[in-house]
Amino acid sequence: GTAYYRENVDLQVFIAAPSGNGLGDALEQAERIRTTFFKGWYMVQGDVRLHVLRTPQIGSTMPADGKVVIPVTVRVLAEVMKT
């Protein structure tokens, strides 16, 4: 028979940049991830299809060990079809 199931996945990417250097480069990287995995982006690998259903979210900056961290969350739907 055929087995089909779906999983919701939150892919979190953390951009880290040295504190005191400004946020320009780090924010540019975060925006690049956001535009790469745009709403509607998908890929198929074997029996799995990954599909981004929402625009990725760029979170608030956080200080951590002399760095500034910017989280980017990409919500992905994984559809698995096993035959």
Coordinates of C-alpha atoms in Angstrom, one line a residue:
G1 CA 0.0 0.0 0.0
T2 CA 0.9 3.6 0.0
A3 CA 1.7 5.5 3.2
Y4 CA 1.3 9.3 3.3
Y5 CA 2.0 11.6 6.2
R6 CA 2.8 15.2 6.9
E7 CA 5.1 16.8 9.5
N8 CA 5.4 20.5 10.4
V9 CA 9.0 21.6 10.9
D10 CA 10.4 24.8 12.3
L11 CA 13.8 25.3 10.8
Q12 CA 15.7 27.8 12.9
V13 CA 18.8 29.5 11.6
F14 CA 20.9 31.7 13.9
I15 CA 23.0 34.5 12.4
A16 CA 25.9 35.4 14.8
A17 CA 28.0 38.6 14.4
P18 CA 30.6 40.2 16.6
S19 CA 29.1 42.9 18.9
G20 CA 30.1 46.5 18.2
N21 CA 30.4 46.0 14.4
G22 CA 26.9 47.1 13.7
L23 CA 24.1 44.9 12.5
G24 CA 24.2 45.6 8.8
D25 CA 25.9 42.4 7.6
A26 CA 24.0 40.2 10.0
L27 CA 20.7 41.6 9.0
E28 CA 21.6 41.3 5.4
Q29 CA 22.4 37.6 6.0
A30 CA 19.1 37.1 7.8
E31 CA 17.2 38.8 4.9
R32 CA 19.1 36.6 2.4
I33 CA 17.8 33.4 4.2
R34 CA 14.3 34.9 4.3
T35 CA 14.3 35.6 0.5
T36 CA 15.9 32.2 -0.3
F37 CA 13.2 30.3 1.5
F38 CA 10.3 32.5 0.4
K39 CA 6.6 31.6 0.8
G40 CA 5.9 29.0 -1.9
W41 CA 9.5 27.6 -2.1
Y42 CA 9.6 23.9 -2.3
M43 CA 11.9 21.0 -3.1
V44 CA 11.4 17.3 -3.7
Q45 CA 14.0 14.7 -2.6
G46 CA 13.0 11.1 -3.2
D47 CA 9.7 10.5 -1.3
V48 CA 9.8 13.8 0.6
R49 CA 8.5 17.2 -0.5
L50 CA 9.4 20.2 1.6
H51 CA 7.2 23.3 1.2
V52 CA 7.5 26.7 2.8
L53 CA 3.9 27.9 3.5
R54 CA 4.7 31.2 5.2
T55 CA 7.2 34.0 4.8
P56 CA 10.1 33.3 7.2
Q57 CA 10.3 35.4 10.3
I58 CA 13.3 37.4 11.4
G59 CA 13.4 37.6 15.2
S60 CA 14.7 40.2 17.6
T61 CA 18.5 40.4 18.1
M62 CA 19.9 38.8 21.2
P63 CA 23.4 39.4 22.8
A64 CA 25.4 36.2 23.5
D65 CA 29.1 35.9 24.5
G66 CA 30.3 39.1 22.7
K67 CA 28.1 38.5 19.7
V68 CA 24.8 39.6 18.4
V69 CA 22.5 36.7 17.3
I70 CA 19.6 37.1 14.9
P71 CA 17.2 34.1 14.7
V72 CA 15.4 33.3 11.5
T73 CA 12.5 30.8 11.6
V74 CA 11.4 29.0 8.5
R75 CA 8.1 27.0 8.8
V76 CA 8.3 24.0 6.6
L77 CA 5.7 21.4 5.7
A78 CA 7.3 18.0 5.0
E79 CA 5.1 15.6 3.0
V80 CA 6.2 12.0 2.8
M81 CA 4.8 9.5 0.3
K82 CA 6.0 6.0 0.7
T83 CA 5.0 3.4 -1.9

